[in-house]
PDB file of C-alpha atoms in Angstrom:
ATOM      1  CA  UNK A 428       0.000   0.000   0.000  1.00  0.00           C
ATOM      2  CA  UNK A 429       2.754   2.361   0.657  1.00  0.00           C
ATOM      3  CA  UNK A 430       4.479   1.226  -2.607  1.00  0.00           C
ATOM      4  CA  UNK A 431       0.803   2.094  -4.139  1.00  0.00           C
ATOM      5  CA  UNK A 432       0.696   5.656  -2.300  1.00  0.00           C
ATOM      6  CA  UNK A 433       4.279   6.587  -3.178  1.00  0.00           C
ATOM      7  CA  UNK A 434       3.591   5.171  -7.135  1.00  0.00           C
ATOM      8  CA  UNK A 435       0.028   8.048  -6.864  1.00  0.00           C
ATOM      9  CA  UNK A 436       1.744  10.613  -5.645  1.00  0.00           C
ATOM     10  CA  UNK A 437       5.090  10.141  -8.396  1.00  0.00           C
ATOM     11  CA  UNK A 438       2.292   9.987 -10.730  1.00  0.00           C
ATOM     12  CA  UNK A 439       0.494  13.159  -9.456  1.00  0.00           C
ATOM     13  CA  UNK A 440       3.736  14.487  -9.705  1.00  0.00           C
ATOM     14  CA  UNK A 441       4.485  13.316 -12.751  1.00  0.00           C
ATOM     15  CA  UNK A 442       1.167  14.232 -14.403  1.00  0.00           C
ATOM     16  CA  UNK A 443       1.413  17.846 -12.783  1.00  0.00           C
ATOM     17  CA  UNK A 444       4.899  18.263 -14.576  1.00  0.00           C
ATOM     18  CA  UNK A 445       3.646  17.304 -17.324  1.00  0.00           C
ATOM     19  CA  UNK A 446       0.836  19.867 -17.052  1.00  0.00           C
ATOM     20  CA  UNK A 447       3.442  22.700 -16.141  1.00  0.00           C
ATOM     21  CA  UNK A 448       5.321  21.210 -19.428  1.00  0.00           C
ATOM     22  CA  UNK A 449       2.353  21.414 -21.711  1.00  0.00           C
ATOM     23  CA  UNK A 450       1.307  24.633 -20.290  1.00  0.00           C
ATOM     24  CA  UNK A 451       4.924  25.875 -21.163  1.00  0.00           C
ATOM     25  CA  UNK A 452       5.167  24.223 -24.363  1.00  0.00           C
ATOM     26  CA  UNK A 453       1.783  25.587 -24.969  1.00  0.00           C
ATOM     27  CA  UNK A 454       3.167  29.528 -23.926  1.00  0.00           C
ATOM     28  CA  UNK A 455       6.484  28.723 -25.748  1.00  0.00           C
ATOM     29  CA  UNK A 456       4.341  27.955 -29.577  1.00  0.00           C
ATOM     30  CA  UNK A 457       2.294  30.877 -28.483  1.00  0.00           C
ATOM     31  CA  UNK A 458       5.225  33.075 -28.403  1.00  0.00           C
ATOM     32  CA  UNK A 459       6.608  31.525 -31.245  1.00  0.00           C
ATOM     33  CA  UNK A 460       3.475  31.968 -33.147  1.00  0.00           C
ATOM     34  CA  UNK A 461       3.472  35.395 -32.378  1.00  0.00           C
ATOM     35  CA  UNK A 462       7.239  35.872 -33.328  1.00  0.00           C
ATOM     36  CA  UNK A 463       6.844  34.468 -36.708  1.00  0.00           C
ATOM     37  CA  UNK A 464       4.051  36.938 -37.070  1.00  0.00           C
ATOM     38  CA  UNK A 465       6.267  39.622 -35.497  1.00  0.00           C
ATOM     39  CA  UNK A 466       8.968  38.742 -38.135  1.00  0.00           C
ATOM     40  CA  UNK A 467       6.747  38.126 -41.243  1.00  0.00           C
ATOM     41  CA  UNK A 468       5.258  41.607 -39.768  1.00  0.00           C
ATOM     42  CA  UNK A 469       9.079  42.880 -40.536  1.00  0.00           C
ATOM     43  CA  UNK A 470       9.693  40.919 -43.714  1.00  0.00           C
ATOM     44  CA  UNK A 471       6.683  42.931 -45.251  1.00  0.00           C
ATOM     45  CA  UNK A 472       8.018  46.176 -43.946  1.00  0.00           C
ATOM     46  CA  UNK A 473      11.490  45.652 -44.567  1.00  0.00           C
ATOM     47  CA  UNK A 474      10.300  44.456 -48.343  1.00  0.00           C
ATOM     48  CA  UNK A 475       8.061  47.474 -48.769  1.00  0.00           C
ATOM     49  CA  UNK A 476      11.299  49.815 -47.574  1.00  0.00           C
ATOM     50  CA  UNK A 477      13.540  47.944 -49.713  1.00  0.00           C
ATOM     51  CA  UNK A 478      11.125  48.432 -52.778  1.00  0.00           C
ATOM     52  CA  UNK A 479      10.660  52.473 -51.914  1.00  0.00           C
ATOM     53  CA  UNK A 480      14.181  52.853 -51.808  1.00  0.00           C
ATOM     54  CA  UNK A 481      14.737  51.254 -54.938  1.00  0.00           C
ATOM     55  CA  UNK A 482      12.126  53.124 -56.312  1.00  0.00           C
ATOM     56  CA  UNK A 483      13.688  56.256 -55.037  1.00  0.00           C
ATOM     57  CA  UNK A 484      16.615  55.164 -56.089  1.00  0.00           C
ATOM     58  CA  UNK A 485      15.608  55.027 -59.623  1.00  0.00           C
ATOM     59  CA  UNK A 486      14.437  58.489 -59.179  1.00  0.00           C
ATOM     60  CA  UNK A 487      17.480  60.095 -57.795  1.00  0.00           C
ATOM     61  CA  UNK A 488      19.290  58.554 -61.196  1.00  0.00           C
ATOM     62  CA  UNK A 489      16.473  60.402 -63.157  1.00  0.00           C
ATOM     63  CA  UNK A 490      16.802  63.181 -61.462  1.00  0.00           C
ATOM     64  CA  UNK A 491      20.671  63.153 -61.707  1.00  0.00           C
ATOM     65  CA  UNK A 492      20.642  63.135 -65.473  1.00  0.00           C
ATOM     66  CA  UNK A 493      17.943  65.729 -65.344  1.00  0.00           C
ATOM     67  CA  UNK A 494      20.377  67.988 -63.812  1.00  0.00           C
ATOM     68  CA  UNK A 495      23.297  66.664 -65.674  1.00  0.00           C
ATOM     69  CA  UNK A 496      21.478  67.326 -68.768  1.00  0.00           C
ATOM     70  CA  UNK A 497      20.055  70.917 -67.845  1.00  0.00           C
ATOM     71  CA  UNK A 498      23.982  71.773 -66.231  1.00  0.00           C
ATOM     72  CA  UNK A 499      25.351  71.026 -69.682  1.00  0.00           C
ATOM     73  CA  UNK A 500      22.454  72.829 -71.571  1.00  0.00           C
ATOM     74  CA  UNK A 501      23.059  75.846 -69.154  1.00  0.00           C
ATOM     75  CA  UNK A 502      27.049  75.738 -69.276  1.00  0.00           C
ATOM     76  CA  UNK A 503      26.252  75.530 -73.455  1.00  0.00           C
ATOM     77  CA  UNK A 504      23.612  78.404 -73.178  1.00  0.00           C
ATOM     78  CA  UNK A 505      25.980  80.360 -71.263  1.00  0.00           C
ATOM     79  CA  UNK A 506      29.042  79.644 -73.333  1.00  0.00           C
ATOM     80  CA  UNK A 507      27.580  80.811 -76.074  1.00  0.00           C
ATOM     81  CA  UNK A 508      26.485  84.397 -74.449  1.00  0.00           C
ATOM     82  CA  UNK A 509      30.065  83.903 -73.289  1.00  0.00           C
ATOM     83  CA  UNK A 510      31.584  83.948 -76.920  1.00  0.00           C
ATOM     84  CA  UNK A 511      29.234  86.232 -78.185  1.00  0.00           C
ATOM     85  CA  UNK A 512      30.212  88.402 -75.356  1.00  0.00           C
ATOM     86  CA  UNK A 513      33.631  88.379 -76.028  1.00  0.00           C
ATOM     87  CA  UNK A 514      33.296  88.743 -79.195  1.00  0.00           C
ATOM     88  CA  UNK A 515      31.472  91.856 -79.355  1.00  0.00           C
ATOM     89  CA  UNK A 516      33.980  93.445 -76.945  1.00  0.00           C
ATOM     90  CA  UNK A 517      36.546  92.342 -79.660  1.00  0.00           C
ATOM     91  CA  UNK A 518      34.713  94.157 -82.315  1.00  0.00           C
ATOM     92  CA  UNK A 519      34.556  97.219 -79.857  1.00  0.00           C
ATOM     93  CA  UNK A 520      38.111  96.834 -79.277  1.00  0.00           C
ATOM     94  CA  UNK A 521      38.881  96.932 -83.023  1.00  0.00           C
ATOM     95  CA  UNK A 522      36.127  99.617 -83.645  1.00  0.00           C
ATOM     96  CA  UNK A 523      37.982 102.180 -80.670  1.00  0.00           C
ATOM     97  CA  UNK A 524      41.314 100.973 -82.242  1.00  0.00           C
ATOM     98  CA  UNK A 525      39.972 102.249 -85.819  1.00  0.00           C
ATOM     99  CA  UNK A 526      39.040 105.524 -84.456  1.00  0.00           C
ATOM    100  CA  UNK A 527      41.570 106.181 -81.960  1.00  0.00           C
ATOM    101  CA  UNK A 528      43.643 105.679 -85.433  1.00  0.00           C
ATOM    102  CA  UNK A 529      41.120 108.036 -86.968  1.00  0.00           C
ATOM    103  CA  UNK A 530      41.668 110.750 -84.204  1.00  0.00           C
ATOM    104  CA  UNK A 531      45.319 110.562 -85.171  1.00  0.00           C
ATOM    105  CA  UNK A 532      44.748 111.037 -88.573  1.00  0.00           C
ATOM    106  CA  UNK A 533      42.488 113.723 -88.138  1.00  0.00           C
ATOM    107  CA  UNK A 534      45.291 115.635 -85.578  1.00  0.00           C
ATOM    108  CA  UNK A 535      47.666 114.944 -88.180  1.00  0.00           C
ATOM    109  CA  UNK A 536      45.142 116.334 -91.249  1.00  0.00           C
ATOM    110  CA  UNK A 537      44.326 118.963 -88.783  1.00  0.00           C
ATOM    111  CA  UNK A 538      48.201 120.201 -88.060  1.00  0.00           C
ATOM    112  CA  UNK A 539      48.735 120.023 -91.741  1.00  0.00           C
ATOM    113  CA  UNK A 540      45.701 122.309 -92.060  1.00  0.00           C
ATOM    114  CA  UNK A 541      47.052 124.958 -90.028  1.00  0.00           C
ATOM    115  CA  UNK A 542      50.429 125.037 -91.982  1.00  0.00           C
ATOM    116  CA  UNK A 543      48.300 125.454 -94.832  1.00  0.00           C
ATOM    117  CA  UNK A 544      46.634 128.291 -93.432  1.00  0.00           C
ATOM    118  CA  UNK A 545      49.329 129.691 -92.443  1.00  0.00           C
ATOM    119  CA  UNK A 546      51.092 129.168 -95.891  1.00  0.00           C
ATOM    120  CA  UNK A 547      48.001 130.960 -97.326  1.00  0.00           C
ATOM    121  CA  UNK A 548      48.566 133.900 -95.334  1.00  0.00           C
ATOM    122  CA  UNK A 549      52.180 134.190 -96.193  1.00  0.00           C
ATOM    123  CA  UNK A 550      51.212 133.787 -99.913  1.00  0.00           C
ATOM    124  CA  UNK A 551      48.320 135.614 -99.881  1.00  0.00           C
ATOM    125  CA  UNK A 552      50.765 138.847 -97.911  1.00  0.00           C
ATOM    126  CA  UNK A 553      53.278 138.305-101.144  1.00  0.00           C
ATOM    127  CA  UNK A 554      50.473 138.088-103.791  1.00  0.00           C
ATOM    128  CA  UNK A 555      49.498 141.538-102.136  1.00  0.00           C
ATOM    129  CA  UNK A 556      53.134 142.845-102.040  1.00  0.00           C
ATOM    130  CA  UNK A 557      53.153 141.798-105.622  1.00  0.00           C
ATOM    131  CA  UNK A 558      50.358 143.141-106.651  1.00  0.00           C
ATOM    132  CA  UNK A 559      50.972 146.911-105.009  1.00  0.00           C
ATOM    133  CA  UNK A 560      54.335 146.381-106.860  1.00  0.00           C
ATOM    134  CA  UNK A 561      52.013 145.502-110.253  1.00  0.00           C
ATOM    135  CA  UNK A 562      49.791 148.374-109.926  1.00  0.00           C
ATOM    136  CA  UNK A 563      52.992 150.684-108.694  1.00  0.00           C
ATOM    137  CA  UNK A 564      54.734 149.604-111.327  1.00  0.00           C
ATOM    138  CA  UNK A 565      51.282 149.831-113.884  1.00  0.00           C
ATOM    139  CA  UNK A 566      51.316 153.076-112.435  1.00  0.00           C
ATOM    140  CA  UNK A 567      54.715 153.862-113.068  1.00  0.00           C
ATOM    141  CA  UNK A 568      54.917 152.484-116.496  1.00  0.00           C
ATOM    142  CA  UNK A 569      51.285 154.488-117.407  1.00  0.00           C
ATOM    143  CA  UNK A 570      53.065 157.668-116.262  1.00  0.00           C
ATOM    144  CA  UNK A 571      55.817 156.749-118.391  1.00  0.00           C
ATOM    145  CA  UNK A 572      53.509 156.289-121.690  1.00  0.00           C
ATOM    146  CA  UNK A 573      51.975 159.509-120.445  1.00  0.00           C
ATOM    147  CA  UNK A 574      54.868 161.759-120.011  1.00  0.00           C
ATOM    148  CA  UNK A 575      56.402 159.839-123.427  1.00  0.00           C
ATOM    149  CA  UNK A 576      53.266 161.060-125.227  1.00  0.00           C
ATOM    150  CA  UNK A 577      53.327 164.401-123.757  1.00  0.00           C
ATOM    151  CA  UNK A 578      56.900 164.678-125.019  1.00  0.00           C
ATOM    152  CA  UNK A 579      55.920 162.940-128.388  1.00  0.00           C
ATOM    153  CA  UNK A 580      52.968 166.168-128.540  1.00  0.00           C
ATOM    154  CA  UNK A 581      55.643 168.883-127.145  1.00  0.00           C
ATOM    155  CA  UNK A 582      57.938 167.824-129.756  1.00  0.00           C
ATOM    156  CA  UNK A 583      55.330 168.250-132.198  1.00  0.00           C
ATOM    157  CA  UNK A 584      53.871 171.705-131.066  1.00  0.00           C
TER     158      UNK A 584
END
């Protein structure tokens, strides 16, 4: 009977441990459950991130080339003013050259001017001296013929 009691109560035992185990078992697939939900939970995010960064990846390429693309459009744009730029400045350069080489001339037409003029005057003082000595010598040369004919008509009378 004692053998009987002690054989109940290792079964009790034995039965409530394997309770406790079932109930922990039980608990454990619980929490497993819910970790495989937990982690299938951050698959699906981690999957949806992964996707949204390609995608945004993607666009930051686009947008990349976009800007490449518009850079080199706006460095072309811009070389262009650029040239034209410099070249118009070239053409003013050679235009200011041409008439800084103009207002030379013009000094130098003007200076010879001037000795003209002042040529003129000296010729135009002689012409006068020559022509007083014309007229003087008109003059003379009339009084001459005049005083020879008043001879010529004294000789006669």
């Amino acid at each position: 009977a004692v053998a009987e009691l002690e054989a109940d109560n290792l079964r009790q035992k034995l039965e409530a441990e394997h309770l406790r185990t079932a109930e922990a078992v039980a608990v454990a697939e619980s929490e497993a459950t819910g970790l495989r939900e937990a982690l299938e939970m951050e698959r699906n995010t981690n999957a949806t991130q992964l996707s949204q960064l390609q995608s945004l990846t993607a666009t930051l390429r686009e947008v990349q080339e976009q800007c490449t693309h518009e850079v080199a459009l706006f460095q072309a744009e811009h070389e262009s003013e650029l040239r034209t730029v410099t070249e118009t400045c070239e053409e003013a350069k050679s235009l200011r050259e041409q008439l800084l080489a103009q207002e030379s001339l013009c000094g130098e037409h003007a200076r010879t001017c001037e000795a003209y003029k002042e040529e003129l005057i000296v010729l135009r003082e002689r012409l006068r001296g020559w022509l007083r000595k014309d007229q003087d010598q008109d003059a003379a040369s009339h009084r001459l013929d005049l005083e020879g004919h008043l001879l010529a008509e004294a000789r006669k009378a």
